[in-house]
């Protein structure tokens, strides 16, 4: 596995492993930004919270493999939202993200974030067309944004759409900061504590070391809901994989960039231990369908070196992002019939600001309040009528691969989640499951769920 820049220079928090069974009001499974921020908001309201993280540290998984852009400019999401939602709903998505970011920043010291303008840029006709449509959507929704051709990028752009005064963060430091605040407010955090079974009817879960946690409510903040709730939610997400790299540079950029061309690219800089780094990425594809992901890294590397005249990257990492069919994450109470279970998933590459929205929604619902985006993000929203075709596309992939995994005798090991055939990923040296995105290291150990058991490699 190659390393993320965000795991370098950020001291992991020293936290205990669960050593005895316990009871709590709210148990949060998953120590990424969503779980940690939800724990913080709940603990601040006096709720008795326990957070369980399977890895050895919080902010180790998806959060540490992001771009660190904390912005409400989520690609071209607003033109897409307007094809499914009305203007008020699309505006609510924007407002919820802006407000969640600004609220969180009130509790963060200035060394953990920087203000940076966010740009969408285009170098092709198709990219320009997409920016024009996004600008139209901004105008309709009252979102501040200006069209410009002025950027600091070392190449000409045909056009760009600038959203001023957004934010970029060091995602690991940012999450660790909120973990410390949550613990200070009384939340209990445990690492190296993998949940293997959830017994919903009895309000309890079992960990790998056979300990029990009893709860009144549970929050599944595991990027993709864990195996224990299979059937409730699984077929509604598709998973994308994209690639990032970082290399030393001499200057920091003032903006953060994303292209709207077909071959999308993401660009920003970060100052790590007084050294500026350029972060460059893109090349997304459906997770688990590509065997040799090394070629994606190589393509990006060549392009980065040629475009920015920099040396080979020192850090390479990839991110997996679950997508919902209607572009809005599933956040909140999983269904009216399961009032004790909360989930947060489907962030579609915009997990940092959506994690903050998720923390607000879930902590508000648990404490019986109302949040402006609660209905919009609800996992039980009924949009099948309007988005049926798109849903079919997202589900179709999952279902066919699932069937293949069950029905065919294959050589690749079967995923221990629901039995799909995994694929060897040469670039990252991992076994990847195309169905719901589980990943295993070369020895078969789980890197990322929903699977919780190791592969049988014979
Ligand atoms: Fe679900 Fe592999 S079958 S992640």
Coordinates of C-alpha atoms and ligand atoms in Angstrom, one line a residue:
X1 CA 0.0 0.0 0.0
X2 CA 1.4 3.4 -0.9
X3 CA 1.3 6.3 1.5
X4 CA -0.9 9.4 1.8
X5 CA 0.7 12.7 2.4
X6 CA -1.8 13.2 5.2
X7 CA -0.3 10.3 7.2
X8 CA 3.1 12.0 7.1
X9 CA 3.9 14.6 9.8
X10 CA 0.6 14.1 11.7
X11 CA 1.1 12.5 15.1
X12 CA -1.5 9.7 15.6
X13 CA -3.5 10.2 18.8
X14 CA -2.6 7.7 21.5
X15 CA -5.9 5.9 22.3
X16 CA -6.8 2.7 24.1
X17 CA -8.2 -0.5 22.7
X18 CA -11.6 -1.6 24.2
X19 CA -10.7 -4.0 27.0
X20 CA -14.1 -4.7 28.7
X21 CA -17.7 -4.7 27.6
X22 CA -19.6 -1.5 28.2
X23 CA -22.9 0.4 27.9
X24 CA -23.5 3.8 26.3
X25 CA -26.2 6.0 24.9
X26 CA -24.7 6.3 21.4
X27 CA -22.1 4.0 19.9
X28 CA -20.3 5.3 16.8
X29 CA -18.6 2.8 14.6
X30 CA -15.8 4.4 12.5
X31 CA -13.2 7.0 13.4
X32 CA -13.1 9.1 10.2
X33 CA -14.1 12.7 10.2
X34 CA -17.9 11.8 10.2
X35 CA -17.6 9.6 13.3
X36 CA -15.3 11.9 15.2
X37 CA -17.2 15.1 14.4
X38 CA -20.5 13.4 15.4
X39 CA -18.9 12.2 18.6
X40 CA -17.8 15.8 19.4
X41 CA -21.2 17.4 18.7
X42 CA -23.0 14.7 20.8
X43 CA -20.5 14.8 23.7
X44 CA -20.8 18.6 23.7
X45 CA -24.6 18.2 24.3
X46 CA -23.9 15.9 27.2
X47 CA -24.6 12.6 25.4
X48 CA -22.7 9.5 26.6
X49 CA -20.8 8.5 23.4
X50 CA -18.4 5.7 22.6
X51 CA -16.5 5.6 19.3
X52 CA -15.0 2.3 18.0
X53 CA -12.3 2.4 15.3
X54 CA -11.0 -0.8 13.7
X55 CA -7.6 0.7 12.7
X56 CA -4.8 1.7 15.1
X57 CA -5.7 5.4 14.9
X58 CA -8.6 7.7 14.0
X59 CA -8.5 9.5 10.7
X60 CA -6.6 6.6 9.2
X61 CA -9.0 5.5 6.4
X62 CA -10.9 7.5 3.9
X63 CA -10.4 10.8 5.6
X64 CA -6.6 10.5 5.3
X65 CA -6.9 9.5 1.7
X66 CA -8.9 12.6 0.6
X67 CA -7.7 15.8 -1.1
X68 CA -8.2 17.9 2.0
X69 CA -10.4 20.4 0.1
X70 CA -13.1 21.7 2.5
X71 CA -15.3 23.5 0.1
X72 CA -19.0 23.7 -0.9
X73 CA -17.9 23.7 -4.6
X74 CA -18.5 20.0 -5.1
X75 CA -17.5 19.7 -8.8
X76 CA -20.6 20.3 -11.0
X77 CA -23.0 19.1 -8.4
X78 CA -25.5 22.0 -8.6
X79 CA -26.4 21.5 -12.3
X80 CA -26.9 17.8 -11.5
X81 CA -29.0 18.4 -8.4
X82 CA -31.3 20.6 -10.4
X83 CA -32.2 17.7 -12.7
X84 CA -33.6 15.8 -9.7
X85 CA -34.4 18.3 -6.9
X86 CA -36.2 21.6 -6.9
X87 CA -34.3 24.9 -6.4
X88 CA -35.0 25.1 -2.7
X89 CA -33.6 21.6 -2.1
X90 CA -30.5 22.3 -4.2
X91 CA -30.0 25.5 -2.3
X92 CA -30.4 23.6 1.0
X93 CA -27.5 21.3 0.0
X94 CA -25.3 24.4 -0.6
X95 CA -26.4 26.2 2.6
X96 CA -26.0 23.1 4.7
X97 CA -22.4 22.6 3.5
X98 CA -21.4 26.3 3.9
X99 CA -22.9 26.5 7.3
X100 CA -21.4 23.2 8.5
X101 CA -17.9 24.2 7.4
X102 CA -18.1 27.7 9.0
X103 CA -19.4 26.2 12.3
X104 CA -16.6 23.7 12.4
X105 CA -13.9 26.3 11.7
X106 CA -15.0 28.2 14.8
X107 CA -13.5 25.4 16.8
X108 CA -10.3 25.0 14.9
X109 CA -7.0 26.9 15.3
X110 CA -5.7 28.7 12.3
X111 CA -2.7 26.5 11.8
X112 CA -5.0 23.6 10.8
X113 CA -6.8 25.3 7.9
X114 CA -6.1 27.9 5.2
X115 CA -8.5 29.9 3.2
X116 CA -8.2 29.2 -0.6
X117 CA -10.5 30.0 -3.5
X118 CA -12.0 27.0 -5.2
X119 CA -11.9 26.8 -9.0
X120 CA -13.5 24.6 -11.6
X121 CA -11.5 24.9 -14.8
X122 CA -11.8 23.6 -18.3
X123 CA -9.4 23.1 -21.2
X124 CA -11.8 21.3 -23.5
X125 CA -15.1 22.3 -25.2
X126 CA -17.0 19.7 -23.1
X127 CA -15.4 21.1 -19.9
X128 CA -16.4 24.6 -20.9
X129 CA -20.0 23.5 -21.5
X130 CA -20.1 22.0 -18.1
X131 CA -18.8 25.1 -16.4
X132 CA -21.4 27.3 -18.3
X133 CA -24.1 25.0 -17.0
X134 CA -22.7 25.1 -13.5
X135 CA -22.6 28.9 -13.6
X136 CA -26.3 29.0 -14.7
X137 CA -27.1 26.8 -11.7
X138 CA -25.1 29.1 -9.4
X139 CA -27.2 32.1 -10.7
X140 CA -30.5 30.2 -10.2
X141 CA -29.6 29.2 -6.7
X142 CA -27.9 32.5 -5.6
X143 CA -24.5 30.9 -5.1
X144 CA -21.6 33.4 -5.4
X145 CA -19.2 32.5 -8.2
X146 CA -17.4 34.3 -10.9
X147 CA -16.3 33.2 -14.4
X148 CA -12.6 34.0 -15.1
X149 CA -9.7 32.9 -17.2
X150 CA -7.2 34.0 -14.6
X151 CA -5.6 31.2 -12.7
X152 CA -2.1 30.5 -11.3
X153 CA -1.9 27.2 -13.2
X154 CA 1.0 26.8 -15.6
X155 CA -1.3 26.3 -18.6
X156 CA -4.0 28.2 -20.3
X157 CA -7.6 27.4 -19.3
X158 CA -10.5 28.1 -21.6
X159 CA -12.6 29.2 -18.7
X160 CA -12.9 28.7 -14.9
X161 CA -15.6 29.2 -12.3
X162 CA -14.2 30.7 -9.0
X163 CA -15.9 30.3 -5.6
X164 CA -14.1 32.7 -3.3
X165 CA -12.9 32.2 0.3
X166 CA -13.3 28.5 0.7
X167 CA -11.1 26.3 2.8
X168 CA -8.4 23.6 2.6
X169 CA -7.3 21.5 5.5
X170 CA -4.8 18.8 6.6
X171 CA -7.6 16.2 7.0
X172 CA -5.7 14.1 9.6
X173 CA -4.7 17.0 11.8
X174 CA -8.2 18.4 11.5
X175 CA -9.9 15.1 12.5
X176 CA -7.4 14.6 15.4
X177 CA -8.2 18.0 16.6
X178 CA -11.9 17.2 16.9
X179 CA -11.1 13.8 18.4
X180 CA -9.2 15.6 21.2
X181 CA -12.1 18.0 21.7
X182 CA -14.6 15.2 21.8
X183 CA -12.6 13.3 24.4
X184 CA -12.3 16.5 26.4
X185 CA -16.2 16.7 26.3
X186 CA -16.4 13.2 27.7
X187 CA -16.6 10.9 24.6
X188 CA -14.7 7.6 24.9
X189 CA -12.7 6.6 21.9
X190 CA -11.2 3.1 21.3
X191 CA -8.9 2.0 18.4
X192 CA -7.9 -1.5 17.2
X193 CA -11.5 -2.4 18.0
X194 CA -13.2 -4.0 15.1
X195 CA -17.0 -4.6 15.2
X196 CA -17.9 -8.0 13.7
X197 CA -21.6 -8.3 14.6
X198 CA -24.5 -6.0 15.2
X199 CA -27.5 -7.4 17.0
X200 CA -30.0 -4.7 16.4
X201 CA -33.0 -6.3 18.2
X202 CA -30.9 -6.5 21.4
X203 CA -29.2 -3.0 21.0
X204 CA -25.8 -4.5 21.2
X205 CA -22.7 -5.2 19.1
X206 CA -19.9 -7.7 19.4
X207 CA -16.2 -6.9 18.6
X208 CA -13.5 -9.1 17.2
X209 CA -12.3 -9.9 20.7
X210 CA -15.8 -10.9 21.7
X211 CA -16.5 -7.9 23.8
X212 CA -20.0 -6.3 23.9
X213 CA -21.1 -2.7 23.6
X214 CA -24.8 -2.1 24.4
X215 CA -26.3 1.2 23.2
X216 CA -29.5 3.1 22.8
X217 CA -28.5 4.3 19.3
X218 CA -25.8 3.4 16.9
X219 CA -24.1 5.5 14.2
X220 CA -22.4 3.5 11.3
X221 CA -19.8 6.0 10.1
X222 CA -17.8 3.4 8.3
X223 CA -17.7 4.9 4.8
X224 CA -19.9 2.0 3.8
X225 CA -22.3 0.4 6.3
X226 CA -20.7 -2.7 7.8
X227 CA -21.7 -6.3 7.0
X228 CA -23.9 -6.5 10.0
X229 CA -26.7 -4.5 8.4
X230 CA -26.5 -6.1 5.0
X231 CA -29.8 -6.1 3.1
X232 CA -30.8 -2.8 4.7
X233 CA -28.8 -0.6 2.4
X234 CA -26.3 -2.3 0.2
X235 CA -27.6 -2.2 -3.3
X236 CA -28.0 1.6 -3.4
X237 CA -24.4 2.7 -3.8
X238 CA -21.7 2.4 -6.5
X239 CA -18.0 2.9 -5.6
X240 CA -15.5 5.0 -7.5
X241 CA -11.7 4.8 -7.1
X242 CA -9.4 7.8 -7.9
X243 CA -5.7 8.4 -7.5
X244 CA -3.7 11.1 -5.8
X245 CA 0.0 11.9 -5.6
X246 CA 2.2 14.6 -3.9
X247 CA 5.6 15.9 -4.6
X248 CA 7.8 18.8 -3.3
X249 CA 7.3 22.1 -5.0
X250 CA 8.7 25.6 -4.4
X251 CA 5.5 27.7 -4.1
X252 CA 2.1 27.4 -2.6
X253 CA -0.9 28.0 -4.8
X254 CA -3.6 30.4 -3.5
X255 CA -6.4 28.4 -5.1
X256 CA -7.5 24.8 -5.3
X257 CA -8.5 23.4 -8.6
X258 CA -10.7 20.8 -10.3
X259 CA -11.1 20.3 -14.0
X260 CA -14.5 19.6 -15.6
X261 CA -12.9 18.0 -18.6
X262 CA -13.6 14.3 -19.2
X263 CA -10.2 13.4 -17.8
X264 CA -10.8 15.3 -14.6
X265 CA -7.8 16.5 -12.5
X266 CA -7.6 17.9 -9.0
X267 CA -4.8 20.2 -8.0
X268 CA -3.9 21.9 -4.7
X269 CA -0.8 22.6 -2.6
X270 CA -0.1 22.0 1.1
X271 CA 2.6 23.1 3.5
X272 CA 3.8 20.1 5.5
X273 CA 6.6 20.7 8.0
X274 CA 7.5 24.0 6.2
X275 CA 7.8 22.2 2.8
X276 CA 5.3 23.1 0.1
X277 CA 3.9 20.0 -1.7
X278 CA 1.8 19.9 -4.9
X279 CA -1.1 17.4 -4.8
X280 CA -2.3 16.2 -8.1
X281 CA -4.9 13.5 -8.9
X282 CA -7.7 12.2 -11.0
X283 CA -8.4 9.1 -13.2
X284 CA -11.4 7.8 -11.5
X285 CA -13.0 4.5 -12.4
X286 CA -15.4 2.0 -10.7
X287 CA -13.6 0.3 -7.9
X288 CA -12.4 -3.2 -8.3
X289 CA -12.8 -3.5 -12.1
X290 CA -9.2 -2.5 -13.0
X291 CA -6.5 -5.0 -12.3
X292 CA -3.4 -3.0 -12.9
X293 CA -4.0 0.3 -11.2
X294 CA -0.3 1.1 -11.5
X295 CA -1.0 2.4 -15.0
X296 CA -3.2 5.1 -13.5
X297 CA -0.5 6.3 -11.2
X298 CA 2.0 6.3 -14.1
X299 CA -0.3 8.3 -16.3
X300 CA -0.8 10.9 -13.6
X301 CA 2.8 11.0 -12.7
X302 CA 3.9 11.7 -16.3
X303 CA 1.4 14.4 -16.6
X304 CA 2.3 16.0 -13.3
X305 CA 6.0 16.0 -14.0
X306 CA 5.5 17.5 -17.6
X307 CA 2.9 20.1 -16.5
X308 CA 4.6 21.4 -13.3
X309 CA 8.2 20.6 -14.1
X310 CA 8.6 18.8 -10.8
X311 CA 10.3 15.6 -9.7
X312 CA 8.7 12.1 -9.2
X313 CA 6.0 12.0 -6.5
X314 CA 7.0 10.9 -3.0
X315 CA 3.5 10.1 -1.9
X316 CA 0.9 8.0 -3.8
X317 CA -2.5 7.1 -2.5
X318 CA -6.0 6.3 -3.8
X319 CA -9.4 7.0 -2.5
X320 CA -12.7 5.1 -2.8
X321 CA -15.9 7.0 -2.8
X322 CA -19.4 5.6 -2.6
X323 CA -21.9 7.4 -4.8
X324 CA -25.6 7.7 -4.5
X325 CA -27.7 7.8 -7.6
X326 CA -29.1 11.3 -6.9
X327 CA -25.8 12.9 -5.8
X328 CA -26.9 13.6 -2.2
X329 CA -25.3 11.4 0.6
X330 CA -27.4 9.1 2.7
X331 CA -27.2 10.6 6.2
X332 CA -29.4 10.1 9.3
X333 CA -31.8 7.5 10.6
X334 CA -31.6 4.6 8.3
X335 CA -35.4 4.1 8.1
X336 CA -38.5 4.8 10.1
X337 CA -38.6 1.1 11.1
X338 CA -35.0 1.2 12.4
X339 CA -35.1 4.4 14.5
X340 CA -31.9 3.4 16.5
X341 CA -29.6 3.1 13.5
X342 CA -28.0 6.1 11.8
X343 CA -25.7 6.0 8.8
X344 CA -23.6 8.4 6.8
X345 CA -22.3 7.3 3.4
X346 CA -22.4 8.2 -0.3
X347 CA -20.3 11.4 -0.1
X348 CA -19.3 11.1 -3.8
X349 CA -15.8 12.5 -3.3
X350 CA -17.0 15.4 -1.2
X351 CA -16.6 13.7 2.1
X352 CA -15.0 16.4 4.2
X353 CA -17.7 19.0 4.1
X354 CA -20.4 16.3 3.9
X355 CA -18.9 14.7 7.0
X356 CA -19.5 17.9 8.9
X357 CA -23.1 18.1 7.6
X358 CA -23.5 14.5 8.6
X359 CA -22.2 15.2 12.1
X360 CA -24.7 18.0 12.5
X361 CA -27.7 16.0 11.1
X362 CA -27.1 12.9 13.1
X363 CA -26.3 14.7 16.4
X364 CA -29.4 16.8 15.9
X365 CA -31.7 13.8 15.1
X366 CA -30.4 11.9 18.1
X367 CA -31.1 14.8 20.4
X368 CA -34.6 15.2 18.9
X369 CA -33.8 18.5 17.1
X370 CA -34.4 19.5 13.5
X371 CA -31.7 20.2 10.9
X372 CA -32.4 22.1 7.6
X373 CA -30.9 19.3 5.5
X374 CA -32.3 16.3 7.5
X375 CA -35.0 15.4 4.9
X376 CA -32.8 16.1 1.9
X377 CA -30.1 13.7 3.2
X378 CA -32.5 11.1 4.6
X379 CA -31.5 7.6 3.7
X380 CA -35.2 6.7 3.5
X381 CA -36.0 9.5 1.0
X382 CA -38.2 8.1 -1.8
X383 CA -36.8 9.2 -5.1
X384 CA -37.1 6.0 -7.0
X385 CA -39.7 7.5 -9.4
X386 CA -37.5 10.3 -10.5
X387 CA -34.1 8.7 -10.5
X388 CA -35.1 5.2 -11.4
X389 CA -32.9 4.9 -14.5
X390 CA -29.9 6.3 -12.7
X391 CA -30.5 4.0 -9.8
X392 CA -30.6 1.1 -12.1
X393 CA -27.3 2.0 -13.4
X394 CA -25.7 2.3 -10.0
X395 CA -27.4 -0.9 -8.8
X396 CA -26.9 -2.9 -12.0
X397 CA -23.2 -3.1 -11.5
X398 CA -23.5 -4.2 -7.9
X399 CA -26.1 -6.9 -8.6
X400 CA -24.4 -8.5 -11.6
X401 CA -21.0 -8.7 -9.8
X402 CA -22.7 -10.1 -6.8
X403 CA -24.4 -12.8 -8.8
X404 CA -21.2 -13.6 -10.5
X405 CA -19.4 -14.0 -7.2
X406 CA -22.1 -16.3 -5.9
X407 CA -22.7 -18.4 -9.0
X408 CA -19.3 -18.9 -10.6
X409 CA -16.3 -21.0 -9.4
X410 CA -13.4 -18.6 -9.6
X411 CA -9.8 -18.5 -8.8
X412 CA -9.6 -15.1 -7.1
X413 CA -10.6 -15.2 -3.4
X414 CA -14.2 -14.4 -2.6
X415 CA -14.9 -11.3 -0.6
X416 CA -15.9 -12.3 3.0
X417 CA -18.7 -9.7 2.9
X418 CA -21.2 -11.2 0.5
X419 CA -19.1 -13.5 -1.6
X420 CA -18.2 -11.4 -4.7
X421 CA -15.1 -12.3 -6.6
X422 CA -12.3 -9.9 -5.6
X423 CA -9.7 -8.6 -8.1
X424 CA -6.0 -8.2 -7.6
X425 CA -4.9 -4.6 -7.8
X426 CA -1.3 -4.6 -8.9
X427 CA -0.7 -0.9 -8.2
X428 CA -1.7 -0.8 -4.6
X429 CA -1.1 -4.6 -4.0
X430 CA -4.5 -5.1 -2.6
X431 CA -7.5 -7.4 -3.3
X432 CA -10.4 -5.1 -4.2
X433 CA -14.0 -6.1 -4.2
X434 CA -16.1 -4.5 -7.0
X435 CA -19.4 -5.0 -5.3
X436 CA -19.3 -2.8 -2.2
X437 CA -15.7 -1.7 -2.2
X438 CA -14.1 -3.9 0.4
X439 CA -10.3 -3.9 0.2
X440 CA -7.8 -6.4 1.6
X441 CA -4.0 -6.2 1.8
X442 CA -1.9 -8.8 0.0
X443 CA -2.2 -11.1 3.0
X444 CA -5.9 -10.9 3.0
X445 CA -6.4 -8.6 6.0
X446 CA -9.3 -6.1 5.7
X447 CA -8.1 -2.6 4.9
X448 CA -11.6 -1.2 4.3
X449 CA -15.1 -2.6 4.8
X450 CA -17.9 -3.4 4.6
X451 CA -16.1 -6.8 5.0
X452 CA -15.0 -7.5 8.5
X453 CA -13.3 -10.9 8.1
X454 CA -10.0 -11.6 6.3
X455 CA -9.9 -13.3 2.9
X456 CA -9.2 -17.0 2.6
X457 CA -6.0 -17.0 0.5
X458 CA -5.3 -20.6 -0.4
Ligands
LIG1 FE1 -19.7 -6.6 -0.5 FE2 -17.4 -7.6 -1.3 S1 -19.3 -8.5 -1.5 S2 -17.8 -5.7 -0.4

